């Protein structure tokens, strides 16, 4: 008989060949990720897997360094067959050692919150998950968003740094490779951008980085129009105001609200702000 004793669990780097196994884990805990969604996050960061003595993958955790000061953690899953035996905590501590002095952000499910609190994370906000069939009724008439071009790349990277406090340029390049990017301008200067890509059951709009909720809505609107009648998702740190009015006006439903947590000093950010997440793992 194979033992699942925690002493026999090996933690090792996640390889591309592990994607099918870690996808199996996310299916087991009912997350919507497709193998391609795992491939994207794996391509732009680092992963660990916990394997039992028979080599079967029983746990996963990933992290993404965004420059020297910031990282995020996500895709933390322990198979329900092995939960409560310390694997989640071991995976976390391996990542802390690798991430060094960086501030770490994550979005915690209810299942993960106690583990993260006990490892020094503090709640810093909430993320509300909206999804459903998008409708064009009530979309703002604001048509300022335009497709991004190569000349917008530096402005997009600068705005993203302002909003998140980290350097996510490699992630933004990967997103531009799989999705569509739009920008908004004010007096000839790019002041916001949004990305839309296939994810999970349909498409997700995010990141959405803008100077105001009105601009964020104008950036998301073309993607709502494009995917009207189909499954669309937006994860937002907003809880009220013009962005929420916009999202709810498109017919997307609030399906979950989870806690955003930070370990270490929050990096300075602004004036551009995050109105939509890339996903809960990458922030
Ligand atoms: C969250 C998760 C990764 C924890 O993994 P795990 O290996 O079971 O966790 P550990 O055994 O290392 O336990 C760490 C802490 O989590 C908490 N915990 C463990 N089991 C728990 C349970 N059933 N209910 C509530 N908290 C629990 C405890 O605080 C525990 O610390 P303690 O044992 O010192 O009291 C796992 O439950 C999981 O995969 N859940 C589903 C996917 C998910 O929500 N992932 C989190 C994404 S943010």
GROMACS .gro file of C-alpha atoms and ligand atoms in nm:
model
  331
    1UNK     CA    1   0.000   0.000   0.000
    2UNK     CA    2   0.123   0.349  -0.078
    3UNK     CA    3   0.148   0.567   0.229
    4UNK     CA    4   0.047   0.933   0.221
    5UNK     CA    5   0.255   1.008   0.531
    6UNK     CA    6   0.374   1.367   0.510
    7UNK     CA    7   0.737   1.260   0.566
    8UNK     CA    8   0.723   1.075   0.237
    9UNK     CA    9   0.596   1.373   0.037
   10UNK     CA   10   0.859   1.521  -0.193
   11UNK     CA   11   0.849   1.884  -0.298
   12UNK     CA   12   1.015   1.958  -0.633
   13UNK     CA   13   0.999   2.219  -0.911
   14UNK     CA   14   0.696   2.205  -1.140
   15UNK     CA   15   0.786   2.106  -1.495
   16UNK     CA   16   0.590   2.149  -1.818
   17UNK     CA   17   0.531   1.774  -1.804
   18UNK     CA   18   0.335   1.822  -1.478
   19UNK     CA   19   0.063   2.035  -1.640
   20UNK     CA   20  -0.181   1.746  -1.688
   21UNK     CA   21  -0.135   1.639  -1.325
   22UNK     CA   22  -0.177   1.989  -1.177
   23UNK     CA   23  -0.473   2.047  -1.404
   24UNK     CA   24  -0.619   1.732  -1.249
   25UNK     CA   25  -0.573   1.892  -0.905
   26UNK     CA   26  -0.758   2.209  -1.008
   27UNK     CA   27  -1.041   1.999  -1.151
   28UNK     CA   28  -1.052   1.809  -0.821
   29UNK     CA   29  -1.112   2.134  -0.627
   30UNK     CA   30  -1.355   2.261  -0.898
   31UNK     CA   31  -1.146   2.545  -1.034
   32UNK     CA   32  -1.222   2.639  -1.397
   33UNK     CA   33  -0.862   2.651  -1.530
   34UNK     CA   34  -0.786   2.480  -1.860
   35UNK     CA   35  -0.445   2.320  -1.924
   36UNK     CA   36  -0.365   2.629  -2.136
   37UNK     CA   37  -0.437   2.854  -1.834
   38UNK     CA   38  -0.183   2.652  -1.631
   39UNK     CA   39   0.068   2.673  -1.920
   40UNK     CA   40   0.040   3.052  -1.927
   41UNK     CA   41   0.098   3.099  -1.552
   42UNK     CA   42   0.379   2.841  -1.559
   43UNK     CA   43   0.549   3.021  -1.848
   44UNK     CA   44   0.572   3.348  -1.653
   45UNK     CA   45   0.660   3.218  -1.305
   46UNK     CA   46   0.782   2.936  -1.085
   47UNK     CA   47   0.595   2.633  -0.959
   48UNK     CA   48   0.637   2.359  -0.703
   49UNK     CA   49   0.463   2.025  -0.684
   50UNK     CA   50   0.426   1.792  -0.387
   51UNK     CA   51   0.444   1.429  -0.493
   52UNK     CA   52   0.373   1.118  -0.288
   53UNK     CA   53   0.620   0.832  -0.263
   54UNK     CA   54   0.475   0.681  -0.580
   55UNK     CA   55   0.553   1.006  -0.766
   56UNK     CA   56   0.187   1.107  -0.796
   57UNK     CA   57   0.134   1.483  -0.785
   58UNK     CA   58  -0.074   1.564  -0.476
   59UNK     CA   59  -0.014   1.939  -0.439
   60UNK     CA   60   0.086   2.253  -0.625
   61UNK     CA   61   0.192   2.610  -0.548
   62UNK     CA   62   0.326   2.881  -0.774
   63UNK     CA   63   0.486   3.223  -0.737
   64UNK     CA   64   0.565   3.509  -0.967
   65UNK     CA   65   0.844   3.758  -0.893
   66UNK     CA   66   0.752   4.105  -1.023
   67UNK     CA   67   1.086   4.282  -0.984
   68UNK     CA   68   1.293   4.283  -0.666
   69UNK     CA   69   1.023   4.417  -0.433
   70UNK     CA   70   0.704   4.225  -0.515
   71UNK     CA   71   0.577   3.874  -0.580
   72UNK     CA   72   0.242   3.700  -0.588
   73UNK     CA   73   0.153   3.344  -0.486
   74UNK     CA   74  -0.125   3.134  -0.633
   75UNK     CA   75  -0.241   2.799  -0.769
   76UNK     CA   76  -0.200   2.660  -0.415
   77UNK     CA   77  -0.385   2.331  -0.413
   78UNK     CA   78  -0.350   2.018  -0.201
   79UNK     CA   79  -0.552   1.718  -0.311
   80UNK     CA   80  -0.848   1.665  -0.076
   81UNK     CA   81  -0.694   1.318  -0.018
   82UNK     CA   82  -0.391   1.478   0.150
   83UNK     CA   83  -0.528   1.799   0.304
   84UNK     CA   84  -0.466   1.886   0.669
   85UNK     CA   85  -0.125   1.714   0.685
   86UNK     CA   86   0.102   2.015   0.653
   87UNK     CA   87   0.168   2.004   0.277
   88UNK     CA   88   0.016   2.348   0.211
   89UNK     CA   89   0.239   2.503   0.478
   90UNK     CA   90   0.553   2.328   0.345
   91UNK     CA   91   0.483   2.455  -0.006
   92UNK     CA   92   0.434   2.810   0.130
   93UNK     CA   93   0.761   2.806   0.323
   94UNK     CA   94   0.959   2.686   0.020
   95UNK     CA   95   0.822   2.982  -0.172
   96UNK     CA   96   0.900   3.229   0.108
   97UNK     CA   97   1.262   3.110   0.102
   98UNK     CA   98   1.282   3.159  -0.276
   99UNK     CA   99   1.102   3.496  -0.276
  100UNK     CA  100   1.346   3.647  -0.024
  101UNK     CA  101   1.256   3.992   0.105
  102UNK     CA  102   0.985   4.063  -0.154
  103UNK     CA  103   0.641   4.174  -0.036
  104UNK     CA  104   0.402   3.892  -0.128
  105UNK     CA  105   0.040   3.934  -0.231
  106UNK     CA  106  -0.221   3.668  -0.279
  107UNK     CA  107  -0.593   3.622  -0.308
  108UNK     CA  108  -0.711   3.374  -0.045
  109UNK     CA  109  -1.003   3.139  -0.074
  110UNK     CA  110  -1.191   3.069   0.248
  111UNK     CA  111  -1.004   2.736   0.265
  112UNK     CA  112  -0.662   2.903   0.251
  113UNK     CA  113  -0.713   3.206   0.475
  114UNK     CA  114  -0.616   3.047   0.810
  115UNK     CA  115  -0.297   2.904   0.663
  116UNK     CA  116  -0.196   3.243   0.520
  117UNK     CA  117  -0.282   3.436   0.837
  118UNK     CA  118  -0.066   3.199   1.038
  119UNK     CA  119   0.221   3.265   0.792
  120UNK     CA  120   0.211   3.643   0.842
  121UNK     CA  121  -0.034   3.759   0.573
  122UNK     CA  122  -0.281   4.035   0.658
  123UNK     CA  123  -0.608   4.111   0.480
  124UNK     CA  124  -0.574   4.425   0.266
  125UNK     CA  125  -0.898   4.420   0.066
  126UNK     CA  126  -1.148   4.203  -0.114
  127UNK     CA  127  -1.178   4.071  -0.467
  128UNK     CA  128  -1.526   4.024  -0.608
  129UNK     CA  129  -1.567   3.768  -0.884
  130UNK     CA  130  -1.829   3.852  -1.147
  131UNK     CA  131  -1.915   3.620  -1.429
  132UNK     CA  132  -2.195   3.508  -1.658
  133UNK     CA  133  -2.339   3.583  -1.997
  134UNK     CA  134  -2.248   3.934  -2.102
  135UNK     CA  135  -2.510   4.168  -2.245
  136UNK     CA  136  -2.457   4.490  -2.441
  137UNK     CA  137  -2.762   4.656  -2.288
  138UNK     CA  138  -2.665   4.964  -2.091
  139UNK     CA  139  -2.303   4.966  -2.211
  140UNK     CA  140  -2.153   5.316  -2.182
  141UNK     CA  141  -2.148   5.513  -2.508
  142UNK     CA  142  -1.787   5.610  -2.425
  143UNK     CA  143  -1.589   5.486  -2.727
  144UNK     CA  144  -1.246   5.621  -2.630
  145UNK     CA  145  -1.077   5.277  -2.598
  146UNK     CA  146  -0.868   5.181  -2.901
  147UNK     CA  147  -0.658   4.874  -2.982
  148UNK     CA  148  -0.305   4.898  -2.840
  149UNK     CA  149  -0.006   4.902  -3.075
  150UNK     CA  150   0.365   4.833  -3.026
  151UNK     CA  151   0.416   5.206  -2.956
  152UNK     CA  152   0.197   5.177  -2.642
  153UNK     CA  153   0.406   4.909  -2.472
  154UNK     CA  154   0.622   5.140  -2.258
  155UNK     CA  155   0.316   5.336  -2.137
  156UNK     CA  156   0.132   5.012  -2.052
  157UNK     CA  157   0.430   4.885  -1.851
  158UNK     CA  158   0.461   5.220  -1.668
  159UNK     CA  159   0.090   5.230  -1.579
  160UNK     CA  160   0.101   4.870  -1.457
  161UNK     CA  161   0.403   4.949  -1.236
  162UNK     CA  162   0.223   5.252  -1.097
  163UNK     CA  163  -0.086   5.049  -1.015
  164UNK     CA  164   0.076   4.734  -0.872
  165UNK     CA  165   0.414   4.854  -0.742
  166UNK     CA  166   0.588   4.571  -0.933
  167UNK     CA  167   0.746   4.508  -1.272
  168UNK     CA  168   0.509   4.276  -1.457
  169UNK     CA  169   0.645   4.347  -1.807
  170UNK     CA  170   0.716   3.979  -1.884
  171UNK     CA  171   0.360   3.886  -1.782
  172UNK     CA  172   0.216   4.169  -1.992
  173UNK     CA  173   0.414   4.049  -2.295
  174UNK     CA  174   0.277   3.696  -2.247
  175UNK     CA  175  -0.081   3.828  -2.213
  176UNK     CA  176  -0.043   4.035  -2.531
  177UNK     CA  177   0.057   3.711  -2.704
  178UNK     CA  178  -0.265   3.532  -2.613
  179UNK     CA  179  -0.517   3.814  -2.576
  180UNK     CA  180  -0.629   4.154  -2.704
  181UNK     CA  181  -0.515   4.481  -2.548
  182UNK     CA  182  -0.692   4.819  -2.558
  183UNK     CA  183  -0.577   5.158  -2.427
  184UNK     CA  184  -0.735   5.491  -2.343
  185UNK     CA  185  -0.566   5.831  -2.386
  186UNK     CA  186  -0.593   6.172  -2.225
  187UNK     CA  187  -0.437   6.462  -2.415
  188UNK     CA  188  -0.216   6.227  -2.619
  189UNK     CA  189  -0.089   6.029  -2.317
  190UNK     CA  190  -0.197   5.669  -2.256
  191UNK     CA  191  -0.366   5.667  -1.911
  192UNK     CA  192  -0.518   5.318  -1.896
  193UNK     CA  193  -0.527   4.975  -2.056
  194UNK     CA  194  -0.717   4.647  -2.043
  195UNK     CA  195  -0.655   4.294  -2.169
  196UNK     CA  196  -0.905   4.023  -2.263
  197UNK     CA  197  -0.812   3.660  -2.315
  198UNK     CA  198  -0.961   3.311  -2.315
  199UNK     CA  199  -0.969   3.165  -1.963
  200UNK     CA  200  -1.164   2.889  -1.793
  201UNK     CA  201  -1.519   2.864  -1.922
  202UNK     CA  202  -1.496   3.162  -2.160
  203UNK     CA  203  -1.308   3.490  -2.154
  204UNK     CA  204  -1.177   3.713  -1.876
  205UNK     CA  205  -1.125   4.090  -1.891
  206UNK     CA  206  -0.814   4.177  -1.691
  207UNK     CA  207  -0.589   4.332  -1.599
  208UNK     CA  208  -0.784   4.658  -1.617
  209UNK     CA  209  -0.559   4.947  -1.510
  210UNK     CA  210  -0.699   5.300  -1.522
  211UNK     CA  211  -0.703   5.641  -1.358
  212UNK     CA  212  -1.077   5.630  -1.283
  213UNK     CA  213  -1.369   5.389  -1.267
  214UNK     CA  214  -1.524   5.562  -1.569
  215UNK     CA  215  -1.207   5.495  -1.771
  216UNK     CA  216  -1.200   5.134  -1.650
  217UNK     CA  217  -1.557   5.084  -1.772
  218UNK     CA  218  -1.473   5.242  -2.109
  219UNK     CA  219  -1.174   5.003  -2.140
  220UNK     CA  220  -1.380   4.691  -2.061
  221UNK     CA  221  -1.680   4.790  -2.278
  222UNK     CA  222  -1.536   4.680  -2.617
  223UNK     CA  223  -1.467   4.333  -2.477
  224UNK     CA  224  -1.818   4.303  -2.336
  225UNK     CA  225  -1.948   4.398  -2.681
  226UNK     CA  226  -1.720   4.141  -2.849
  227UNK     CA  227  -1.828   3.858  -2.616
  228UNK     CA  228  -2.195   3.951  -2.579
  229UNK     CA  229  -2.402   3.638  -2.535
  230UNK     CA  230  -2.100   3.436  -2.419
  231UNK     CA  231  -1.934   3.359  -2.083
  232UNK     CA  232  -1.728   3.648  -1.946
  233UNK     CA  233  -1.551   3.700  -1.612
  234UNK     CA  234  -1.416   4.005  -1.428
  235UNK     CA  235  -1.243   3.994  -1.086
  236UNK     CA  236  -1.236   4.340  -0.928
  237UNK     CA  237  -1.103   4.496  -0.607
  238UNK     CA  238  -1.383   4.757  -0.637
  239UNK     CA  239  -1.686   4.719  -0.413
  240UNK     CA  240  -1.898   5.019  -0.521
  241UNK     CA  241  -1.902   5.303  -0.771
  242UNK     CA  242  -1.901   5.342  -1.147
  243UNK     CA  243  -1.705   5.021  -1.221
  244UNK     CA  244  -1.945   4.807  -1.019
  245UNK     CA  245  -2.246   4.982  -1.177
  246UNK     CA  246  -2.092   4.907  -1.518
  247UNK     CA  247  -2.022   4.538  -1.444
  248UNK     CA  248  -2.364   4.477  -1.296
  249UNK     CA  249  -2.520   4.661  -1.593
  250UNK     CA  250  -2.366   4.404  -1.828
  251UNK     CA  251  -2.562   4.128  -1.653
  252UNK     CA  252  -2.257   3.955  -1.499
  253UNK     CA  253  -2.339   3.810  -1.156
  254UNK     CA  254  -2.137   3.829  -0.836
  255UNK     CA  255  -2.048   3.465  -0.766
  256UNK     CA  256  -1.782   3.501  -0.496
  257UNK     CA  257  -1.598   3.751  -0.279
  258UNK     CA  258  -1.253   3.657  -0.146
  259UNK     CA  259  -0.985   3.826   0.060
  260UNK     CA  260  -0.672   3.990  -0.082
  261UNK     CA  261  -0.377   3.946   0.155
  262UNK     CA  262  -0.028   4.092   0.181
  263UNK     CA  263   0.286   3.975   0.364
  264UNK     CA  264   0.533   4.260   0.411
  265UNK     CA  265   0.501   4.631   0.343
  266UNK     CA  266   0.253   4.723   0.069
  267UNK     CA  267   0.450   4.870  -0.226
  268UNK     CA  268   0.362   5.231  -0.311
  269UNK     CA  269   0.112   5.263  -0.593
  270UNK     CA  270  -0.088   5.520  -0.792
  271UNK     CA  271  -0.219   5.730  -0.953
  272UNK     CA  272  -0.319   5.448  -1.194
  273UNK     CA  273  -0.520   5.182  -1.011
  274UNK     CA  274  -0.619   4.818  -1.058
  275UNK     CA  275  -0.988   4.785  -1.153
  276UNK     CA  276  -0.964   4.425  -1.277
  277UNK     CA  277  -0.724   4.138  -1.201
  278UNK     CA  278  -0.535   3.930  -1.458
  279UNK     CA  279  -0.657   3.640  -1.246
  280UNK     CA  280  -0.653   3.565  -0.873
  281UNK     CA  281  -0.301   3.417  -0.891
  282UNK     CA  282  -0.118   3.692  -1.079
  283UNK     CA  283  -0.312   3.984  -0.928
  284LIG     C1  284  -0.575   2.561   0.136
  284LIG     C2  285  -0.500   2.431   0.117
  284LIG     C3  286  -0.397   2.448   0.008
  284LIG     C4  287  -0.430   2.397   0.250
  284LIG     O1  288  -0.347   2.284   0.228
  284LIG     P1  289  -0.323   2.174   0.343
  284LIG     O2  290  -0.208   2.089   0.303
  284LIG     O3  291  -0.450   2.108   0.373
  284LIG     O4  292  -0.281   2.270   0.465
  284LIG     P2  293  -0.191   2.231   0.590
  284LIG     O5  294  -0.218   2.090   0.628
  284LIG     O6  295  -0.053   2.273   0.563
  284LIG     O7  296  -0.258   2.324   0.700
  284LIG     C5  297  -0.218   2.457   0.715
  284LIG     C6  298  -0.322   2.531   0.795
  284LIG     O8  299  -0.444   2.542   0.723
  284LIG     C7  300  -0.553   2.539   0.815
  284LIG     N1  301  -0.635   2.423   0.781
  284LIG     C8  302  -0.597   2.299   0.748
  284LIG     N2  303  -0.703   2.223   0.725
  284LIG     C9  304  -0.810   2.300   0.742
  284LIG    C10  305  -0.948   2.280   0.734
  284LIG     N3  306  -1.001   2.162   0.701
  284LIG     N4  307  -1.033   2.383   0.756
  284LIG    C11  308  -0.981   2.504   0.789
  284LIG     N5  309  -0.848   2.530   0.800
  284LIG    C12  310  -0.766   2.428   0.779
  284LIG    C13  311  -0.496   2.528   0.952
  284LIG     O9  312  -0.476   2.659   1.003
  284LIG    C14  313  -0.363   2.464   0.925
  284LIG    O10  314  -0.268   2.492   1.022
  284LIG     P3  315  -0.251   2.396   1.151
  284LIG    O11  316  -0.249   2.256   1.100
  284LIG    O12  317  -0.121   2.441   1.210
  284LIG    O13  318  -0.371   2.426   1.234
  284LIG    C15  319  -0.598   2.316   0.084
  284LIG    O14  320  -0.701   2.315   0.181
  284LIG    C16  321  -0.664   2.327  -0.053
  284LIG    O15  322  -0.607   2.288  -0.153
  284LIG     N6  323  -0.788   2.378  -0.062
  284LIG    C17  324  -0.860   2.388  -0.188
  284LIG    C18  325  -0.795   2.485  -0.286
  284LIG    C19  326  -0.777   2.621  -0.225
  284LIG    O16  327  -0.873   2.683  -0.179
  284LIG     N7  328  -0.653   2.668  -0.223
  284LIG    C20  329  -0.616   2.795  -0.164
  284LIG    C21  330  -0.604   2.896  -0.271
  284LIG     S1  331  -0.575   3.056  -0.203
   0.00000   0.00000   0.00000
